[in-house]
Coordinates of C-alpha atoms in Angstrom, one line a residue:
Chain A
M1 CA 27.6 -52.0 -28.9
S2 CA 25.9 -48.8 -27.9
R3 CA 27.4 -48.0 -24.6
E4 CA 26.4 -44.3 -24.6
R5 CA 22.8 -45.3 -23.9
H6 CA 23.8 -47.2 -20.7
T7 CA 23.3 -45.4 -17.4
P8 CA 26.6 -45.7 -15.6
S9 CA 26.7 -47.6 -12.3
N10 CA 26.9 -44.9 -9.8
L11 CA 26.8 -45.9 -6.1
P12 CA 27.4 -43.0 -3.7
E13 CA 30.9 -43.0 -2.0
G14 CA 30.8 -44.4 1.5
V15 CA 29.9 -47.6 3.2
G16 CA 26.8 -49.8 2.7
I17 CA 25.5 -53.1 4.1
G18 CA 23.9 -56.2 2.6
F19 CA 20.3 -56.0 3.7
K20 CA 18.8 -58.8 5.8
A21 CA 15.1 -58.9 6.7
E22 CA 16.2 -59.4 10.4
H23 CA 17.6 -55.8 10.4
F24 CA 14.6 -54.1 8.8
D25 CA 13.3 -52.6 12.0
D26 CA 16.7 -51.4 13.2
L27 CA 17.4 -49.8 9.8
L28 CA 14.2 -47.8 9.8
A29 CA 14.3 -46.9 13.5
Q30 CA 18.0 -45.9 13.5
K31 CA 18.3 -44.5 10.0
P32 CA 22.1 -45.0 10.2
D33 CA 24.4 -43.0 8.0
L34 CA 24.9 -45.6 5.3
A35 CA 25.8 -44.7 1.7
F36 CA 23.6 -47.5 0.3
I37 CA 22.1 -50.9 0.9
E38 CA 22.5 -54.0 -1.3
I39 CA 20.0 -56.7 -2.0
H40 CA 20.2 -60.0 -3.8
A41 CA 18.1 -59.6 -6.8
E42 CA 16.6 -63.1 -6.7
N43 CA 15.1 -62.5 -3.3
Y44 CA 12.8 -59.8 -4.8
M45 CA 11.3 -61.6 -7.8
A46 CA 8.0 -62.5 -6.2
A47 CA 4.8 -61.1 -7.7
G48 CA 3.9 -59.6 -4.4
G49 CA 4.2 -60.0 -0.7
P50 CA 5.9 -58.3 2.3
A51 CA 9.4 -58.5 0.9
H52 CA 8.5 -55.8 -1.7
R53 CA 6.8 -53.6 0.9
R54 CA 10.0 -53.7 3.0
L55 CA 12.2 -52.9 0.1
E56 CA 9.9 -50.0 -1.0
R57 CA 10.3 -48.5 2.5
L58 CA 14.1 -48.9 2.4
R59 CA 14.4 -47.6 -1.1
A60 CA 12.8 -44.3 0.1
E61 CA 15.6 -43.9 2.7
F62 CA 18.8 -45.4 1.1
A63 CA 20.6 -45.6 -2.3
L64 CA 20.3 -49.2 -3.6
S65 CA 22.6 -51.7 -5.2
V66 CA 21.0 -54.7 -6.8
H67 CA 23.4 -57.7 -6.8
G68 CA 22.4 -60.7 -8.9
V69 CA 23.5 -64.2 -7.9
G70 CA 21.7 -66.3 -10.5
L71 CA 22.2 -64.9 -14.1
S72 CA 25.0 -67.3 -14.9
I73 CA 26.9 -64.9 -17.1
G74 CA 29.7 -67.4 -17.5
G75 CA 27.3 -70.1 -18.6
A76 CA 28.0 -71.7 -22.0
G77 CA 24.4 -71.6 -23.1
P78 CA 22.5 -68.5 -24.0
L79 CA 21.5 -66.3 -21.1
D80 CA 18.2 -67.1 -19.4
A81 CA 15.9 -64.6 -21.2
K82 CA 13.2 -65.0 -18.6
H83 CA 15.6 -64.3 -15.8
L84 CA 17.0 -61.2 -17.6
E85 CA 13.4 -60.0 -17.9
R86 CA 12.9 -60.5 -14.2
L87 CA 16.0 -58.4 -13.5
A88 CA 14.8 -55.7 -15.9
T89 CA 11.5 -55.6 -14.1
L90 CA 13.2 -55.3 -10.7
C91 CA 15.6 -52.5 -12.0
E92 CA 12.6 -50.7 -13.5
R93 CA 10.7 -50.9 -10.3
Y94 CA 13.4 -49.9 -7.8
Q95 CA 15.7 -47.8 -10.1
P96 CA 18.9 -48.9 -8.3
E97 CA 22.1 -46.8 -8.5
S98 CA 24.0 -50.0 -9.5
F99 CA 23.5 -53.5 -10.8
S100 CA 26.2 -56.1 -10.4
E101 CA 26.7 -59.8 -11.2
H102 CA 29.5 -62.4 -11.0
L103 CA 32.3 -63.7 -13.2
A104 CA 30.9 -67.3 -12.7
W105 CA 28.3 -69.7 -14.0
S106 CA 25.5 -71.2 -12.0
S107 CA 23.1 -72.8 -14.5
H108 CA 23.7 -75.6 -16.9
D109 CA 21.1 -76.6 -19.5
T110 CA 17.9 -76.4 -17.5
A111 CA 19.4 -76.9 -14.0
F112 CA 20.2 -74.1 -11.6
L113 CA 23.0 -75.2 -9.4
N114 CA 22.9 -72.4 -6.8
D115 CA 26.6 -71.8 -6.6
L116 CA 29.1 -69.5 -8.3
L117 CA 31.0 -72.0 -10.4
P118 CA 34.4 -71.3 -11.9
L119 CA 35.5 -71.2 -15.6
P120 CA 38.8 -71.4 -17.4
Y121 CA 40.2 -68.1 -18.6
T122 CA 40.7 -68.4 -22.4
E123 CA 39.9 -66.4 -25.5
A124 CA 36.8 -68.5 -26.0
T125 CA 35.4 -67.9 -22.5
L126 CA 36.3 -64.2 -22.8
A127 CA 34.3 -63.9 -26.0
L128 CA 31.4 -65.7 -24.3
I129 CA 31.3 -63.5 -21.2
C130 CA 31.6 -60.3 -23.3
E131 CA 28.6 -61.4 -25.5
H132 CA 26.6 -62.0 -22.3
I133 CA 27.5 -58.7 -20.7
D134 CA 26.5 -56.9 -23.9
V135 CA 23.1 -58.6 -23.8
V136 CA 22.6 -57.7 -20.1
Q137 CA 23.7 -54.0 -20.5
T138 CA 21.6 -53.6 -23.7
R139 CA 18.5 -55.0 -22.0
L140 CA 18.9 -53.2 -18.7
R141 CA 20.2 -50.0 -20.5
R142 CA 22.8 -49.8 -17.7
Q143 CA 26.4 -50.3 -17.2
M144 CA 26.8 -53.4 -15.0
L145 CA 29.6 -54.2 -12.5
L146 CA 31.2 -57.6 -12.7
E147 CA 32.6 -59.2 -9.5
N148 CA 35.9 -61.2 -9.3
P149 CA 35.2 -64.6 -7.8
S150 CA 36.5 -66.8 -5.0
T151 CA 37.7 -70.0 -6.6
Y152 CA 38.9 -73.3 -5.3
V153 CA 40.1 -74.9 -8.5
A154 CA 42.1 -73.7 -11.5
F155 CA 41.8 -75.1 -15.0
A156 CA 44.5 -76.7 -17.1
E157 CA 43.4 -74.8 -20.3
S158 CA 43.5 -71.3 -18.8
T159 CA 45.8 -69.1 -20.8
L160 CA 44.9 -65.7 -19.3
E161 CA 45.4 -64.4 -15.7
E162 CA 42.1 -63.4 -14.0
T163 CA 43.2 -59.7 -14.0
Q164 CA 44.0 -59.8 -17.7
F165 CA 40.7 -61.4 -18.3
L166 CA 38.8 -58.8 -16.3
R167 CA 40.7 -55.9 -18.0
E168 CA 39.9 -57.3 -21.4
I169 CA 36.2 -57.6 -20.5
V170 CA 36.1 -54.0 -19.3
S171 CA 37.7 -52.7 -22.5
R172 CA 35.4 -54.8 -24.7
T173 CA 32.1 -54.2 -23.0
G174 CA 32.4 -51.0 -21.0
C175 CA 31.2 -52.7 -17.9
G176 CA 32.7 -51.7 -14.5
L177 CA 34.1 -54.0 -11.8
L178 CA 33.0 -54.9 -8.4
L179 CA 36.3 -55.7 -6.5
D180 CA 35.7 -58.2 -3.8
V181 CA 38.8 -57.9 -1.6
N182 CA 37.9 -61.0 0.4
N183 CA 37.6 -62.9 -2.8
V184 CA 41.1 -61.7 -3.9
F185 CA 42.5 -62.9 -0.6
V186 CA 40.6 -66.3 -0.7
S187 CA 41.6 -67.0 -4.3
A188 CA 45.2 -65.9 -3.9
T189 CA 45.6 -68.1 -0.8
N190 CA 43.9 -71.1 -2.5
H191 CA 46.1 -70.9 -5.6
G192 CA 49.4 -70.0 -3.8
L193 CA 49.5 -66.5 -5.4
D194 CA 50.3 -63.1 -4.0
P195 CA 47.2 -61.0 -3.5
R196 CA 49.2 -57.8 -3.8
A197 CA 50.5 -58.8 -7.2
Y198 CA 46.8 -59.5 -8.2
L199 CA 45.7 -56.1 -6.9
A200 CA 48.7 -54.3 -8.6
D201 CA 47.5 -55.7 -11.9
F202 CA 43.7 -55.1 -11.2
P203 CA 42.2 -52.4 -13.4
M204 CA 41.4 -50.1 -10.5
E205 CA 40.1 -47.3 -12.7
A206 CA 37.1 -49.5 -13.5
V207 CA 36.1 -50.3 -9.9
G208 CA 32.6 -49.1 -9.1
E209 CA 32.1 -50.9 -5.8
I210 CA 34.1 -52.9 -3.3
H211 CA 32.9 -55.9 -1.3
L212 CA 34.2 -57.0 2.1
G213 CA 33.1 -60.2 3.7
G214 CA 34.3 -63.0 6.0
H215 CA 35.7 -66.4 5.0
D216 CA 36.1 -69.8 6.7
E217 CA 39.5 -71.5 7.0
D218 CA 40.0 -75.1 5.9
E219 CA 43.0 -77.2 5.0
L220 CA 43.9 -79.4 2.0
P221 CA 45.2 -83.0 2.6
D222 CA 48.8 -81.7 2.2
G223 CA 48.3 -79.1 5.0
A224 CA 48.0 -76.1 2.6
P225 CA 45.3 -73.7 3.6
L226 CA 42.0 -73.7 1.7
L227 CA 39.8 -70.6 2.4
I228 CA 36.1 -70.7 1.7
D229 CA 34.1 -67.6 0.9
A230 CA 31.3 -68.1 3.5
H231 CA 30.0 -64.6 4.4
G232 CA 29.3 -65.8 7.9
S233 CA 31.9 -64.0 10.0
P234 CA 33.7 -60.7 10.4
V235 CA 36.1 -59.5 7.8
A236 CA 39.5 -61.0 8.4
D237 CA 42.5 -58.8 9.4
P238 CA 44.6 -59.5 6.3
V239 CA 41.6 -58.5 4.2
W240 CA 41.2 -55.2 6.1
T241 CA 44.9 -54.5 5.4
L242 CA 44.5 -55.2 1.7
Y243 CA 41.3 -53.1 1.7
A244 CA 43.2 -50.0 3.0
E245 CA 45.7 -50.4 0.2
V246 CA 42.9 -50.8 -2.4
A247 CA 40.9 -47.8 -1.0
A248 CA 44.0 -45.6 -1.6
V249 CA 44.2 -46.4 -5.3
A250 CA 40.7 -47.4 -6.5
G251 CA 38.8 -45.1 -8.8
R252 CA 35.7 -45.3 -6.8
A253 CA 35.3 -47.1 -3.4
P254 CA 31.7 -47.4 -2.4
T255 CA 32.2 -50.3 0.0
L256 CA 29.8 -53.1 1.1
I257 CA 29.9 -55.2 4.2
E258 CA 28.5 -58.6 3.2
W259 CA 27.3 -60.9 6.0
D260 CA 24.8 -63.4 4.6
N261 CA 25.0 -66.4 6.9
D262 CA 24.8 -66.6 10.7
V263 CA 23.5 -63.1 10.4
P264 CA 24.7 -61.0 13.4
D265 CA 23.0 -58.4 15.5
F266 CA 22.6 -55.1 13.7
A267 CA 25.1 -53.5 16.0
V268 CA 27.8 -56.0 15.1
L269 CA 27.2 -55.4 11.4
M270 CA 27.3 -51.7 11.9
A271 CA 30.6 -52.0 13.8
E272 CA 32.1 -53.6 10.7
A273 CA 30.7 -50.8 8.6
E274 CA 32.2 -48.2 11.0
R275 CA 35.6 -49.9 10.6
A276 CA 35.3 -49.6 6.8
R277 CA 34.2 -46.0 7.1
A278 CA 37.3 -45.2 9.1
V279 CA 39.5 -46.6 6.3
L280 CA 37.7 -44.5 3.7
Q281 CA 38.2 -41.4 5.8
G282 CA 41.9 -42.2 5.9
R283 CA 41.7 -42.4 2.1
R284 CA 40.2 -38.9 1.8
A285 CA 42.6 -37.5 4.4
S286 CA 45.6 -38.8 2.4
G287 CA 44.1 -37.5 -0.9
G288 CA 43.3 -40.8 -2.5
R289 CA 42.7 -40.2 -6.1
H290 CA 39.2 -40.0 -7.4
V291 CA 38.4 -40.9 -11.0
D292 CA 34.8 -41.0 -12.2
A293 CA 33.9 -44.5 -13.4
A294 CA 32.1 -43.0 -16.5
Chain B
M1 CA 26.5 -76.5 -37.4
S2 CA 28.3 -76.6 -34.1
M3 CA 27.3 -74.5 -31.1
P4 CA 29.4 -71.3 -30.8
H5 CA 30.6 -72.3 -27.3
E6 CA 30.6 -76.1 -27.6
D7 CA 33.9 -76.7 -25.8
T8 CA 32.8 -74.5 -22.9
H9 CA 29.4 -76.2 -22.9
D10 CA 31.0 -79.7 -22.7
G11 CA 33.4 -78.6 -20.0
Q12 CA 30.5 -77.2 -17.9
A13 CA 28.4 -80.3 -18.6
A14 CA 31.2 -82.5 -17.1
F15 CA 31.6 -80.1 -14.2
A16 CA 27.9 -80.1 -13.5
R17 CA 27.7 -83.9 -13.6
A18 CA 30.6 -84.2 -11.3
L19 CA 28.8 -82.0 -8.7
F20 CA 26.4 -84.9 -8.2
G21 CA 29.0 -87.6 -8.9
E22 CA 31.9 -89.2 -7.1
T23 CA 35.0 -87.9 -8.9
P24 CA 36.2 -84.4 -10.0
P25 CA 35.8 -83.5 -13.6
A26 CA 38.6 -83.6 -16.2
G27 CA 40.3 -80.4 -17.1
L28 CA 41.3 -79.1 -13.7
A29 CA 44.9 -77.9 -13.2
P30 CA 47.2 -80.9 -12.6
Y31 CA 46.6 -81.4 -8.9
P32 CA 47.4 -84.7 -7.1
P33 CA 44.2 -86.7 -7.1
E34 CA 43.4 -86.2 -3.3
I35 CA 44.0 -82.5 -3.7
A36 CA 41.7 -82.3 -6.7
R37 CA 39.1 -84.2 -4.7
A38 CA 39.4 -81.9 -1.7
R39 CA 39.2 -78.7 -3.8
F40 CA 36.3 -79.9 -6.0
A41 CA 34.5 -81.0 -2.8
I42 CA 34.0 -77.3 -1.9
Y43 CA 31.7 -76.8 -4.9
R44 CA 30.0 -80.2 -4.4
N45 CA 29.3 -79.3 -0.7
N46 CA 28.1 -75.7 -1.6
V47 CA 25.6 -77.0 -4.1
A48 CA 24.2 -79.8 -2.0
S49 CA 24.1 -78.0 1.3
S50 CA 22.6 -74.8 -0.2
L51 CA 19.8 -76.7 -2.0
I52 CA 19.1 -79.0 1.0
K53 CA 19.0 -75.8 3.1
A54 CA 16.5 -74.3 0.7
L55 CA 14.3 -77.4 1.1
E56 CA 14.6 -77.3 4.9
T57 CA 13.5 -73.7 4.9
R58 CA 10.5 -74.6 2.7
F59 CA 9.5 -77.8 4.4
P60 CA 10.2 -77.5 8.2
V61 CA 7.3 -79.7 9.2
I62 CA 8.4 -82.5 6.9
E63 CA 11.9 -82.3 8.5
R64 CA 10.3 -82.4 12.0
L65 CA 8.1 -85.4 11.0
V66 CA 10.9 -87.6 9.5
G67 CA 13.9 -86.3 11.5
E68 CA 16.9 -84.4 10.3
A69 CA 19.0 -87.3 9.0
F70 CA 16.1 -88.8 7.0
F71 CA 15.2 -85.4 5.6
K72 CA 18.8 -84.8 4.5
G73 CA 18.8 -88.2 2.8
V74 CA 15.5 -87.6 0.9
A75 CA 16.5 -84.0 0.1
H76 CA 19.8 -85.2 -1.3
A77 CA 18.0 -87.8 -3.5
F78 CA 15.6 -85.1 -4.6
I79 CA 18.1 -82.4 -5.6
K80 CA 20.0 -84.9 -7.8
G81 CA 17.0 -85.8 -9.8
H82 CA 15.1 -82.5 -9.5
P83 CA 17.6 -79.6 -9.4
P84 CA 16.0 -76.1 -9.5
R85 CA 14.8 -75.0 -12.9
S86 CA 15.1 -71.3 -12.1
P87 CA 17.5 -69.1 -10.2
V88 CA 14.4 -67.8 -8.2
L89 CA 15.1 -70.3 -5.4
M90 CA 12.0 -69.3 -3.4
E91 CA 10.0 -71.3 -6.0
Y92 CA 12.1 -74.4 -5.5
G93 CA 10.4 -77.6 -4.2
D94 CA 7.2 -77.7 -6.2
A95 CA 8.0 -81.3 -7.2
F96 CA 9.0 -82.3 -3.7
P97 CA 5.6 -83.5 -2.5
D98 CA 5.2 -85.9 -5.4
F99 CA 8.7 -87.1 -4.8
L100 CA 7.9 -87.8 -1.2
A101 CA 4.7 -89.7 -2.3
A102 CA 6.8 -92.0 -4.5
F103 CA 9.9 -92.3 -2.2
P104 CA 10.0 -95.9 -1.1
P105 CA 11.4 -95.4 2.4
A106 CA 8.5 -92.9 3.2
Q107 CA 5.7 -95.2 2.3
S108 CA 4.7 -95.8 5.9
L109 CA 3.8 -92.1 6.2
P110 CA 1.1 -91.7 3.5
Y111 CA 0.1 -88.2 4.7
L112 CA 3.6 -86.8 4.2
A113 CA 3.1 -85.5 0.6
D114 CA 0.0 -83.6 1.6
V115 CA 1.7 -82.0 4.5
A116 CA 4.4 -81.0 2.1
R117 CA 1.8 -79.5 -0.2
I118 CA 0.5 -77.4 2.6
E119 CA 4.0 -76.1 3.3
Y120 CA 4.7 -75.4 -0.4
A121 CA 1.3 -73.6 -0.7
R122 CA 2.3 -71.4 2.2
G123 CA 5.4 -70.3 0.3
E124 CA 3.3 -69.6 -2.8
A125 CA 0.8 -67.6 -0.8
Y126 CA 3.5 -65.5 0.8
R127 CA 5.0 -64.4 -2.5
A128 CA 1.7 -64.2 -4.6
E129 CA 0.4 -61.1 -6.2
D130 CA -0.9 -58.5 -3.7
A131 CA -4.6 -57.6 -3.6
E132 CA -6.7 -55.6 -1.1
P133 CA -9.5 -57.6 0.6
V134 CA -12.9 -56.0 0.8
P135 CA -13.8 -54.8 4.3
P136 CA -16.3 -56.8 6.3
A137 CA -18.8 -53.9 6.0
A138 CA -18.9 -54.3 2.2
L139 CA -21.3 -57.3 2.6
A140 CA -24.0 -55.0 4.0
G141 CA -24.3 -53.3 0.6
F142 CA -25.3 -56.7 -0.9
A143 CA -27.8 -57.8 1.7
E144 CA -30.7 -57.1 -0.7
A145 CA -28.9 -58.5 -3.8
D146 CA -30.3 -61.4 -5.7
P147 CA -27.9 -64.3 -4.8
D148 CA -28.1 -65.5 -8.4
T149 CA -26.3 -62.4 -9.6
L150 CA -23.7 -62.1 -6.9
C151 CA -20.1 -62.7 -7.9
I152 CA -17.2 -63.2 -5.6
S153 CA -13.5 -62.6 -6.5
L154 CA -11.1 -64.5 -4.3
H155 CA -7.7 -63.3 -3.2
P156 CA -4.9 -64.3 -5.7
S157 CA -2.8 -65.9 -2.8
L158 CA -5.6 -68.4 -1.9
R159 CA -4.7 -72.1 -2.2
L160 CA -6.6 -75.2 -1.2
V161 CA -4.9 -78.5 -0.3
A162 CA -7.3 -81.4 -0.2
S163 CA -6.1 -84.5 1.5
D164 CA -7.4 -88.0 2.1
H165 CA -5.5 -87.7 5.4
P166 CA -5.7 -85.3 8.4
A167 CA -2.8 -83.4 6.8
F168 CA -3.8 -80.1 8.2
S169 CA -4.0 -81.4 11.8
I170 CA -0.6 -83.0 11.4
W171 CA 0.8 -79.8 10.0
R172 CA -0.7 -77.8 12.9
M173 CA 0.4 -80.2 15.6
N174 CA 4.0 -79.9 14.3
Q175 CA 4.3 -76.1 14.5
P176 CA 7.1 -74.8 16.7
G177 CA 5.9 -75.0 20.3
A178 CA 3.0 -77.3 19.6
T179 CA 2.8 -80.9 21.0
P180 CA 1.8 -83.6 18.6
Q181 CA -1.0 -85.8 19.8
R182 CA -2.3 -89.2 18.5
I183 CA -5.1 -88.7 16.0
T184 CA -7.6 -91.4 17.0
A185 CA -10.1 -91.1 14.1
P186 CA -8.2 -89.8 11.0
Q187 CA -10.5 -87.9 8.6
P188 CA -9.8 -86.4 5.2
E189 CA -9.1 -82.6 5.5
T190 CA -8.9 -79.6 3.2
A191 CA -6.5 -76.9 4.2
L192 CA -6.9 -73.3 3.1
V193 CA -3.8 -71.2 2.7
A194 CA -3.8 -67.5 1.9
R195 CA -2.0 -64.2 2.5
P196 CA -4.7 -61.5 2.7
H197 CA -2.4 -59.0 4.3
D198 CA 1.2 -59.5 5.4
G199 CA 0.8 -62.8 7.2
V200 CA 0.0 -66.3 5.8
I201 CA -3.1 -67.9 7.3
T202 CA -3.5 -71.7 7.3
L203 CA -6.8 -73.3 8.4
S204 CA -9.0 -76.3 7.9
L205 CA -12.3 -76.0 6.0
P206 CA -15.4 -78.3 6.6
A207 CA -16.3 -80.2 3.4
G208 CA -19.1 -77.9 2.3
E209 CA -17.1 -74.8 2.7
A210 CA -14.1 -76.4 1.0
A211 CA -16.4 -77.2 -2.0
F212 CA -17.7 -73.7 -2.0
I213 CA -14.3 -72.0 -2.1
A214 CA -13.0 -74.6 -4.7
A215 CA -16.1 -73.8 -6.9
L216 CA -15.6 -70.0 -6.5
R217 CA -12.0 -70.4 -7.7
Q218 CA -13.3 -71.8 -11.0
D219 CA -16.4 -69.6 -11.4
P220 CA -17.2 -66.4 -9.4
H221 CA -21.0 -67.0 -9.2
F222 CA -22.1 -67.2 -5.6
A223 CA -25.3 -69.2 -6.3
R224 CA -23.5 -71.9 -8.4
A225 CA -20.8 -72.3 -5.8
A226 CA -23.5 -72.6 -3.1
E227 CA -25.2 -75.3 -5.1
T228 CA -21.9 -77.2 -5.5
A229 CA -21.4 -76.9 -1.8
F230 CA -25.0 -78.2 -1.0
A231 CA -24.4 -81.2 -3.1
R232 CA -21.3 -82.0 -0.9
D233 CA -22.9 -81.1 2.4
P234 CA -26.7 -80.6 2.8
A235 CA -26.1 -78.6 6.0
F236 CA -24.0 -76.0 4.2
E237 CA -24.9 -72.4 5.0
P238 CA -23.9 -70.1 2.1
G239 CA -24.4 -66.9 4.0
Y240 CA -22.2 -68.0 6.9
A241 CA -19.5 -69.2 4.5
L242 CA -19.5 -66.0 2.6
G243 CA -19.3 -63.9 5.8
R244 CA -16.4 -66.0 7.1
A245 CA -14.5 -65.7 3.8
V246 CA -15.0 -61.9 3.9
S247 CA -13.9 -61.6 7.5
L248 CA -10.8 -63.7 6.8
G249 CA -9.9 -61.3 4.0
L250 CA -10.2 -63.9 1.3
V251 CA -12.6 -61.8 -0.9
T252 CA -11.2 -59.0 -3.0
A253 CA -14.4 -58.0 -4.8
L254 CA -18.2 -58.4 -4.6
D255 CA -20.0 -57.6 -7.8
I256 CA -23.5 -57.9 -9.3
S257 CA -23.2 -59.8 -12.6
H258 CA -25.4 -59.0 -15.5
D259 CA -24.2 -62.2 -17.3
N260 CA -27.1 -64.4 -16.4
E261 CA -26.7 -67.3 -18.7
A262 CA -27.8 -70.5 -16.9
L263 CA -29.1 -68.4 -14.0
S264 CA -32.7 -67.4 -13.3
G265 CA -33.9 -63.8 -12.8
D266 CA -33.0 -60.6 -14.5
Q267 CA -31.3 -57.5 -13.2
P268 CA -32.0 -54.1 -14.7

């Protein structure tokens, strides 16, 4: 491993939004005070076309986070070399402040399944993930951030807690973490765990970005709640409460509002961003500690 | 030699199979069976609904033609046998037209596959490499040129969809806001799809012009393409066809070729 060559993930502090084409005109007309915008990498892998022209215009105005949803870092097979090259081309072209991906798998053999699928947390899967993160960071010559997942099942063979697993990945690969607070709440609820215990054990010093999104509520046949990470609604109140607690202790807290489905009016999205900004201002006022991710 | 991550691979293979099957995979935490089913169903639904949605986005006219319920059925059958081969989901669905052509319940709609080809071509054109079309005035500079030496470069986004059916007319009549009408004398049609600037254009070409553009895609020589088009349609007018191609933004370069093999005449 040659971490010293990796450019650290370095999003500016503040609040960003997930970019949706519907909001392009509003973004350019209003030039709101956003710390960054985030895109899904796979939506910008065309050879040409209007999507690239929009992104070039936005890149000139805002810091950029490239968030991958298809690399399948947790996949048992070798990483998709072609896809890694596409990511390298994208990062080369737009020079984002940060690149992130998920603790999940989404491809098997030659099939791409288009969902963030769960994996057991064992020594074997830990070694697998670390190998893949090394390959990614070496090729992109950047530190990447890894996001904690929303999960709906647990595995019998798991021997490590998710927080232990993430801590070990950080220490072995030098990657940073993207802490999705909604995912923490969703997974804790789904597995009957305490989200505060999870957060107390989370390696906060490695956090380079925070995600906030909405979830849907469902119910299991026994009446227990089952939450679904749907990104189609406002951030839920208990997630805002956890976020304020996280913001007070996280090393860095560039915060993204994610709203990918049933995309709202720009003003609604900006109101969510404003709410996050108020929380971050509270963090500064109360002297929340600041530790550089690098 | 065993694969380094064989156990993980086998576990994921079982999980992936179960996404398209009836029962949850082995290896989950010891949930009661109905709880395991309900939990695993979230993944199964995410995979199926997101891939079906990707096809709906790519093939809205097909959905309009067959109805939402039929579309979901055929899309579900398709994703099972033809899951995406790449995480770049905008490319998904290239095999869908052929699948429709062979799908037994769709046999009464023989034009369906070609309409789907038009829709897929529109997606390809949208994301194709960029290139600047020559301005219409550029043709004036070639008014005196020997047609035998003139070469035409077409826009990289250009696609042709030739159909034995009136696929283009069906596609156009099923755009949002349009009212489908009975086609009384169905004719074969060739659709041209391109994205010369930011917008995708879709139009129908007469037989001669379609042969002309198809020939130019293989070989940039204007005179040879005109000959091919004449053979198809004796009334073909090459000057008009070229003017129209330029005015639509389909031409990215006009050149005089000094490579004259198989052509008469010499250029200094």
